[in-house]
Amino acid sequence: MIPQPGQLEISRSRLLHNRHLVRSRARESAHICATIMADAYGHGLPVLAPLLWDAGIRWAAVYTFEEALELAKIAAFRILVLAPMVILENAATSDITDTLIPHASHLRVTLIDALSARLLSQALQRSGFTQSLAVHIQIDTGLTRSGLAPAKRADLAQTIANLPALRLEGIFAHLSHGDVPGHDTVHHQAQILHQFAGPLKARLPHLMLHLQNSA
């Protein structure tokens, strides 16, 4: 690859302006979550993360555990790892629990299948974990790239609700055309998310609903 020298300037004032716009359009109770995977999309995680923290943003999403651990060294964000955690039968889980347990208070994992949920719960229990790890379910509402298939949504939510060591904290989907203002799929996907999660939220008022978008 041919080196591409250059310089990128990050405007703190514009970042704060964008944060203000998002805050002004969100409900008072809503959290703002900054998706800063892939080294903050090339902007530099060590540069951008402190700016976001100073701007009052307390939630962040990354793709891998490696990114989450790097971010945890910078600020005390509540961090959602977007890559689904998939655990196979008879898989060694000590590395997973060794990574999760020290950071369980601020790491959140994504689950999309019941087997992984059960194996994760068992592994945490074997490790002597006495708290509950926050997990989020990603459902497929039309992206067709990642997420739980419609027929299995309710089963997974019920499975997690019944497992020790796990706590269902959120349910989310990923927009397919979120960067296209007014696109019909945005409302449709949000509607599917609420149709599925609404009854659960009635029973679990703390449940967070959120939509991801990466143009």
PDB file of C-alpha atoms in Angstrom:
ATOM      1  CA  MET A   1       0.000   0.000   0.000  1.00  0.00           C
ATOM      2  CA  ILE A   2       1.339   3.431  -0.924  1.00  0.00           C
ATOM      3  CA  PRO A   3       1.665   5.684   2.162  1.00  0.00           C
ATOM      4  CA  GLN A   4      -0.889   8.479   2.239  1.00  0.00           C
ATOM      5  CA  PRO A   5       0.595  11.320   4.285  1.00  0.00           C
ATOM      6  CA  GLY A   6      -1.827  13.918   5.535  1.00  0.00           C
ATOM      7  CA  GLN A   7      -3.232  15.703   8.533  1.00  0.00           C
ATOM      8  CA  LEU A   8      -6.629  15.403  10.159  1.00  0.00           C
ATOM      9  CA  GLU A   9      -7.987  18.191  12.317  1.00  0.00           C
ATOM     10  CA  ILE A  10     -10.694  17.451  14.878  1.00  0.00           C
ATOM     11  CA  SER A  11     -12.752  20.444  15.918  1.00  0.00           C
ATOM     12  CA  ARG A  12     -13.750  20.287  19.565  1.00  0.00           C
ATOM     13  CA  SER A  13     -16.303  23.072  19.082  1.00  0.00           C
ATOM     14  CA  ARG A  14     -17.999  21.251  16.191  1.00  0.00           C
ATOM     15  CA  LEU A  15     -18.003  18.006  18.147  1.00  0.00           C
ATOM     16  CA  LEU A  16     -19.728  19.771  21.046  1.00  0.00           C
ATOM     17  CA  HIS A  17     -22.171  21.351  18.602  1.00  0.00           C
ATOM     18  CA  ASN A  18     -23.080  17.929  17.193  1.00  0.00           C
ATOM     19  CA  ARG A  19     -23.458  16.550  20.690  1.00  0.00           C
ATOM     20  CA  HIS A  20     -25.824  19.429  21.496  1.00  0.00           C
ATOM     21  CA  LEU A  21     -27.913  18.665  18.391  1.00  0.00           C
ATOM     22  CA  VAL A  22     -28.242  15.008  19.341  1.00  0.00           C
ATOM     23  CA  ARG A  23     -29.108  15.879  22.949  1.00  0.00           C
ATOM     24  CA  SER A  24     -31.745  18.411  21.840  1.00  0.00           C
ATOM     25  CA  ARG A  25     -33.517  15.760  19.739  1.00  0.00           C
ATOM     26  CA  ALA A  26     -33.425  12.967  22.301  1.00  0.00           C
ATOM     27  CA  ARG A  27     -35.693  12.352  25.243  1.00  0.00           C
ATOM     28  CA  GLU A  28     -34.475  13.662  28.580  1.00  0.00           C
ATOM     29  CA  SER A  29     -34.010  10.111  29.864  1.00  0.00           C
ATOM     30  CA  ALA A  30     -32.113   8.910  26.791  1.00  0.00           C
ATOM     31  CA  HIS A  31     -28.411   8.162  26.854  1.00  0.00           C
ATOM     32  CA  ILE A  32     -26.076   9.242  24.070  1.00  0.00           C
ATOM     33  CA  CYS A  33     -23.782   6.445  22.946  1.00  0.00           C
ATOM     34  CA  ALA A  34     -20.772   7.186  20.761  1.00  0.00           C
ATOM     35  CA  THR A  35     -19.875   4.389  18.341  1.00  0.00           C
ATOM     36  CA  ILE A  36     -16.088   4.644  18.110  1.00  0.00           C
ATOM     37  CA  MET A  37     -14.950   1.325  16.717  1.00  0.00           C
ATOM     38  CA  ALA A  38     -11.921   0.964  14.430  1.00  0.00           C
ATOM     39  CA  ASP A  39      -9.795   3.523  16.278  1.00  0.00           C
ATOM     40  CA  ALA A  40     -12.749   5.925  16.272  1.00  0.00           C
ATOM     41  CA  TYR A  41     -13.086   5.357  12.525  1.00  0.00           C
ATOM     42  CA  GLY A  42      -9.482   6.408  12.029  1.00  0.00           C
ATOM     43  CA  HIS A  43      -9.763   9.629  14.021  1.00  0.00           C
ATOM     44  CA  GLY A  44      -7.688   8.210  16.857  1.00  0.00           C
ATOM     45  CA  LEU A  45      -9.324   6.689  19.927  1.00  0.00           C
ATOM     46  CA  PRO A  46      -6.857   8.281  22.417  1.00  0.00           C
ATOM     47  CA  VAL A  47      -7.681  11.681  20.902  1.00  0.00           C
ATOM     48  CA  LEU A  48     -11.442  11.404  20.473  1.00  0.00           C
ATOM     49  CA  ALA A  49     -12.471   9.420  23.560  1.00  0.00           C
ATOM     50  CA  PRO A  50     -11.368  12.092  26.084  1.00  0.00           C
ATOM     51  CA  LEU A  51     -13.204  14.755  24.064  1.00  0.00           C
ATOM     52  CA  LEU A  52     -16.394  12.702  24.171  1.00  0.00           C
ATOM     53  CA  TRP A  53     -15.997  12.063  27.885  1.00  0.00           C
ATOM     54  CA  ASP A  54     -15.452  15.766  28.582  1.00  0.00           C
ATOM     55  CA  ALA A  55     -18.601  16.454  26.539  1.00  0.00           C
ATOM     56  CA  GLY A  56     -20.611  14.412  29.025  1.00  0.00           C
ATOM     57  CA  ILE A  57     -21.003  11.246  26.934  1.00  0.00           C
ATOM     58  CA  ARG A  58     -20.839   8.196  29.169  1.00  0.00           C
ATOM     59  CA  TRP A  59     -21.729   5.355  26.777  1.00  0.00           C
ATOM     60  CA  ALA A  60     -19.583   4.065  23.936  1.00  0.00           C
ATOM     61  CA  ALA A  61     -19.819   1.191  21.477  1.00  0.00           C
ATOM     62  CA  VAL A  62     -16.888  -0.647  19.929  1.00  0.00           C
ATOM     63  CA  TYR A  63     -16.697  -3.827  17.886  1.00  0.00           C
ATOM     64  CA  THR A  64     -14.177  -6.048  19.680  1.00  0.00           C
ATOM     65  CA  PHE A  65     -13.099  -6.842  23.219  1.00  0.00           C
ATOM     66  CA  GLU A  66      -9.627  -5.612  22.363  1.00  0.00           C
ATOM     67  CA  GLU A  67     -11.077  -2.198  21.510  1.00  0.00           C
ATOM     68  CA  ALA A  68     -13.161  -2.229  24.679  1.00  0.00           C
ATOM     69  CA  LEU A  69     -10.157  -2.913  26.886  1.00  0.00           C
ATOM     70  CA  GLU A  70      -8.186  -0.155  25.166  1.00  0.00           C
ATOM     71  CA  LEU A  71     -11.043   2.294  25.679  1.00  0.00           C
ATOM     72  CA  ALA A  72     -11.387   1.273  29.333  1.00  0.00           C
ATOM     73  CA  LYS A  73      -7.844   2.542  29.931  1.00  0.00           C
ATOM     74  CA  ILE A  74      -8.839   6.018  28.730  1.00  0.00           C
ATOM     75  CA  ALA A  75     -12.113   6.730  30.537  1.00  0.00           C
ATOM     76  CA  ALA A  76     -14.804   4.956  32.536  1.00  0.00           C
ATOM     77  CA  PHE A  77     -17.334   4.609  29.708  1.00  0.00           C
ATOM     78  CA  ARG A  78     -20.057   2.009  29.824  1.00  0.00           C
ATOM     79  CA  ILE A  79     -18.919   0.026  26.818  1.00  0.00           C
ATOM     80  CA  LEU A  80     -21.033  -2.142  24.529  1.00  0.00           C
ATOM     81  CA  VAL A  81     -19.112  -4.677  22.452  1.00  0.00           C
ATOM     82  CA  LEU A  82     -21.110  -4.931  19.234  1.00  0.00           C
ATOM     83  CA  ALA A  83     -19.540  -8.085  17.796  1.00  0.00           C
ATOM     84  CA  PRO A  84     -21.850 -10.948  18.817  1.00  0.00           C
ATOM     85  CA  MET A  85     -20.296 -13.293  21.350  1.00  0.00           C
ATOM     86  CA  VAL A  86     -20.555 -16.783  19.910  1.00  0.00           C
ATOM     87  CA  ILE A  87     -19.461 -19.692  22.134  1.00  0.00           C
ATOM     88  CA  LEU A  88     -19.380 -23.232  20.798  1.00  0.00           C
ATOM     89  CA  GLU A  89     -20.142 -26.392  22.752  1.00  0.00           C
ATOM     90  CA  ASN A  90     -17.049 -27.701  24.589  1.00  0.00           C
ATOM     91  CA  ALA A  91     -15.147 -24.491  23.836  1.00  0.00           C
ATOM     92  CA  ALA A  92     -12.569 -23.285  26.355  1.00  0.00           C
ATOM     93  CA  THR A  93     -14.076 -20.305  28.147  1.00  0.00           C
ATOM     94  CA  SER A  94     -11.419 -19.403  30.702  1.00  0.00           C
ATOM     95  CA  ASP A  95      -9.947 -16.694  28.466  1.00  0.00           C
ATOM     96  CA  ILE A  96     -13.384 -15.172  28.031  1.00  0.00           C
ATOM     97  CA  THR A  97     -14.164 -15.072  31.736  1.00  0.00           C
ATOM     98  CA  ASP A  98     -10.665 -13.841  32.612  1.00  0.00           C
ATOM     99  CA  THR A  99     -11.273 -10.907  30.261  1.00  0.00           C
ATOM    100  CA  LEU A 100     -14.842 -10.166  31.296  1.00  0.00           C
ATOM    101  CA  ILE A 101     -14.875 -10.499  35.054  1.00  0.00           C
ATOM    102  CA  PRO A 102     -12.386  -7.714  35.928  1.00  0.00           C
ATOM    103  CA  HIS A 103     -14.362  -5.308  33.712  1.00  0.00           C
ATOM    104  CA  ALA A 104     -17.882  -6.617  34.320  1.00  0.00           C
ATOM    105  CA  SER A 105     -19.093  -3.348  35.832  1.00  0.00           C
ATOM    106  CA  HIS A 106     -18.681  -1.406  32.587  1.00  0.00           C
ATOM    107  CA  LEU A 107     -18.524  -3.985  29.761  1.00  0.00           C
ATOM    108  CA  ARG A 108     -21.669  -5.108  27.943  1.00  0.00           C
ATOM    109  CA  VAL A 109     -21.729  -8.036  25.499  1.00  0.00           C
ATOM    110  CA  THR A 110     -23.964  -8.752  22.521  1.00  0.00           C
ATOM    111  CA  LEU A 111     -25.682 -12.127  22.212  1.00  0.00           C
ATOM    112  CA  ILE A 112     -27.650 -13.537  19.296  1.00  0.00           C
ATOM    113  CA  ASP A 113     -28.072 -17.212  20.226  1.00  0.00           C
ATOM    114  CA  ALA A 114     -29.300 -19.148  23.246  1.00  0.00           C
ATOM    115  CA  LEU A 115     -26.426 -21.672  23.345  1.00  0.00           C
ATOM    116  CA  SER A 116     -23.833 -18.946  23.756  1.00  0.00           C
ATOM    117  CA  ALA A 117     -25.950 -17.371  26.488  1.00  0.00           C
ATOM    118  CA  ARG A 118     -26.151 -20.623  28.433  1.00  0.00           C
ATOM    119  CA  LEU A 119     -22.443 -21.422  28.030  1.00  0.00           C
ATOM    120  CA  LEU A 120     -21.467 -17.899  29.062  1.00  0.00           C
ATOM    121  CA  SER A 121     -23.629 -18.074  32.174  1.00  0.00           C
ATOM    122  CA  GLN A 122     -22.146 -21.449  33.113  1.00  0.00           C
ATOM    123  CA  ALA A 123     -18.590 -20.225  32.559  1.00  0.00           C
ATOM    124  CA  LEU A 124     -19.142 -17.163  34.734  1.00  0.00           C
ATOM    125  CA  GLN A 125     -20.599 -19.289  37.507  1.00  0.00           C
ATOM    126  CA  ARG A 126     -17.682 -21.727  37.375  1.00  0.00           C
ATOM    127  CA  SER A 127     -15.335 -18.773  37.738  1.00  0.00           C
ATOM    128  CA  GLY A 128     -17.033 -17.726  40.956  1.00  0.00           C
ATOM    129  CA  PHE A 129     -18.671 -14.655  39.451  1.00  0.00           C
ATOM    130  CA  THR A 130     -21.343 -13.495  41.907  1.00  0.00           C
ATOM    131  CA  GLN A 131     -22.680 -10.435  40.058  1.00  0.00           C
ATOM    132  CA  SER A 132     -24.602 -10.249  36.779  1.00  0.00           C
ATOM    133  CA  LEU A 133     -23.094  -9.404  33.415  1.00  0.00           C
ATOM    134  CA  ALA A 134     -25.126  -6.958  31.322  1.00  0.00           C
ATOM    135  CA  VAL A 135     -25.996  -8.301  27.886  1.00  0.00           C
ATOM    136  CA  HIS A 136     -27.713  -6.826  24.846  1.00  0.00           C
ATOM    137  CA  ILE A 137     -29.575  -8.715  22.135  1.00  0.00           C
ATOM    138  CA  GLN A 138     -29.171  -7.641  18.528  1.00  0.00           C
ATOM    139  CA  ILE A 139     -32.160  -8.440  16.354  1.00  0.00           C
ATOM    140  CA  ASP A 140     -32.296  -8.364  12.576  1.00  0.00           C
ATOM    141  CA  THR A 141     -34.946  -5.879  11.487  1.00  0.00           C
ATOM    142  CA  GLY A 142     -33.875  -5.640   7.862  1.00  0.00           C
ATOM    143  CA  LEU A 143     -30.117  -5.180   7.667  1.00  0.00           C
ATOM    144  CA  THR A 144     -29.736  -8.942   6.957  1.00  0.00           C
ATOM    145  CA  ARG A 145     -26.066  -8.818   7.963  1.00  0.00           C
ATOM    146  CA  SER A 146     -26.142  -9.579  11.650  1.00  0.00           C
ATOM    147  CA  GLY A 147     -28.666 -10.139  14.378  1.00  0.00           C
ATOM    148  CA  LEU A 148     -31.119 -12.644  15.692  1.00  0.00           C
ATOM    149  CA  ALA A 149     -33.621 -14.115  13.243  1.00  0.00           C
ATOM    150  CA  PRO A 150     -37.283 -13.185  13.912  1.00  0.00           C
ATOM    151  CA  ALA A 151     -38.400 -16.699  14.850  1.00  0.00           C
ATOM    152  CA  LYS A 152     -35.873 -16.959  17.714  1.00  0.00           C
ATOM    153  CA  ARG A 153     -36.186 -13.511  19.290  1.00  0.00           C
ATOM    154  CA  ALA A 154     -38.570 -14.284  22.123  1.00  0.00           C
ATOM    155  CA  ASP A 155     -36.802 -17.545  23.005  1.00  0.00           C
ATOM    156  CA  LEU A 156     -33.444 -15.834  23.503  1.00  0.00           C
ATOM    157  CA  ALA A 157     -34.873 -13.029  25.619  1.00  0.00           C
ATOM    158  CA  GLN A 158     -36.595 -15.565  27.875  1.00  0.00           C
ATOM    159  CA  THR A 159     -33.466 -17.713  28.062  1.00  0.00           C
ATOM    160  CA  ILE A 160     -31.324 -14.783  29.213  1.00  0.00           C
ATOM    161  CA  ALA A 161     -33.966 -13.658  31.715  1.00  0.00           C
ATOM    162  CA  ASN A 162     -33.835 -17.105  33.363  1.00  0.00           C
ATOM    163  CA  LEU A 163     -30.047 -17.496  33.458  1.00  0.00           C
ATOM    164  CA  PRO A 164     -27.976 -16.687  36.523  1.00  0.00           C
ATOM    165  CA  ALA A 165     -24.939 -14.430  36.004  1.00  0.00           C
ATOM    166  CA  LEU A 166     -26.594 -12.634  33.057  1.00  0.00           C
ATOM    167  CA  ARG A 167     -28.834  -9.570  33.026  1.00  0.00           C
ATOM    168  CA  LEU A 168     -30.748  -8.461  29.938  1.00  0.00           C
ATOM    169  CA  GLU A 169     -30.009  -4.741  29.719  1.00  0.00           C
ATOM    170  CA  GLY A 170     -30.789  -3.814  26.131  1.00  0.00           C
ATOM    171  CA  ILE A 171     -32.153  -4.780  22.740  1.00  0.00           C
ATOM    172  CA  PHE A 172     -31.000  -3.162  19.536  1.00  0.00           C
ATOM    173  CA  ALA A 173     -31.040  -3.335  15.767  1.00  0.00           C
ATOM    174  CA  HIS A 174     -28.839  -1.929  13.023  1.00  0.00           C
ATOM    175  CA  LEU A 175     -30.278   0.430  10.431  1.00  0.00           C
ATOM    176  CA  SER A 176     -29.743  -0.434   6.785  1.00  0.00           C
ATOM    177  CA  HIS A 177     -30.240   3.100   5.401  1.00  0.00           C
ATOM    178  CA  GLY A 178     -29.833   5.321   8.447  1.00  0.00           C
ATOM    179  CA  ASP A 179     -27.661   7.742   6.498  1.00  0.00           C
ATOM    180  CA  VAL A 180     -30.476   8.472   4.026  1.00  0.00           C
ATOM    181  CA  PRO A 181     -32.817  11.125   5.518  1.00  0.00           C
ATOM    182  CA  GLY A 182     -36.440  10.069   5.420  1.00  0.00           C
ATOM    183  CA  HIS A 183     -35.740   6.584   4.040  1.00  0.00           C
ATOM    184  CA  ASP A 184     -38.769   4.308   4.501  1.00  0.00           C
ATOM    185  CA  THR A 185     -36.690   1.543   6.092  1.00  0.00           C
ATOM    186  CA  VAL A 186     -35.753   3.708   9.095  1.00  0.00           C
ATOM    187  CA  HIS A 187     -39.307   3.925  10.406  1.00  0.00           C
ATOM    188  CA  HIS A 188     -40.002   0.307   9.437  1.00  0.00           C
ATOM    189  CA  GLN A 189     -36.988  -1.044  11.296  1.00  0.00           C
ATOM    190  CA  ALA A 190     -37.701   1.082  14.368  1.00  0.00           C
ATOM    191  CA  GLN A 191     -41.268  -0.191  14.329  1.00  0.00           C
ATOM    192  CA  ILE A 192     -40.129  -3.821  14.254  1.00  0.00           C
ATOM    193  CA  LEU A 193     -37.760  -3.179  17.158  1.00  0.00           C
ATOM    194  CA  HIS A 194     -40.523  -1.652  19.267  1.00  0.00           C
ATOM    195  CA  GLN A 195     -43.026  -4.371  18.357  1.00  0.00           C
ATOM    196  CA  PHE A 196     -40.634  -7.020  19.631  1.00  0.00           C
ATOM    197  CA  ALA A 197     -39.194  -5.173  22.607  1.00  0.00           C
ATOM    198  CA  GLY A 198     -42.331  -3.369  23.765  1.00  0.00           C
ATOM    199  CA  PRO A 199     -43.877  -6.305  25.689  1.00  0.00           C
ATOM    200  CA  LEU A 200     -40.484  -7.058  27.260  1.00  0.00           C
ATOM    201  CA  LYS A 201     -40.041  -3.465  28.346  1.00  0.00           C
ATOM    202  CA  ALA A 202     -43.462  -3.546  29.965  1.00  0.00           C
ATOM    203  CA  ARG A 203     -42.118  -6.319  32.226  1.00  0.00           C
ATOM    204  CA  LEU A 204     -38.566  -4.941  32.461  1.00  0.00           C
ATOM    205  CA  PRO A 205     -38.810  -1.135  32.693  1.00  0.00           C
ATOM    206  CA  HIS A 206     -35.027  -0.777  32.832  1.00  0.00           C
ATOM    207  CA  LEU A 207     -34.653  -2.348  29.379  1.00  0.00           C
ATOM    208  CA  MET A 208     -32.816  -0.093  26.918  1.00  0.00           C
ATOM    209  CA  LEU A 209     -33.816   0.085  23.256  1.00  0.00           C
ATOM    210  CA  HIS A 210     -31.373   1.482  20.725  1.00  0.00           C
ATOM    211  CA  LEU A 211     -30.559   1.593  17.030  1.00  0.00           C
ATOM    212  CA  GLN A 212     -27.095   1.442  15.527  1.00  0.00           C
ATOM    213  CA  ASN A 213     -26.091   3.078  12.275  1.00  0.00           C
ATOM    214  CA  SER A 214     -22.765   2.990  10.434  1.00  0.00           C
ATOM    215  CA  ALA A 215     -22.945   4.584   7.020  1.00  0.00           C
TER     216      ALA A 215
END
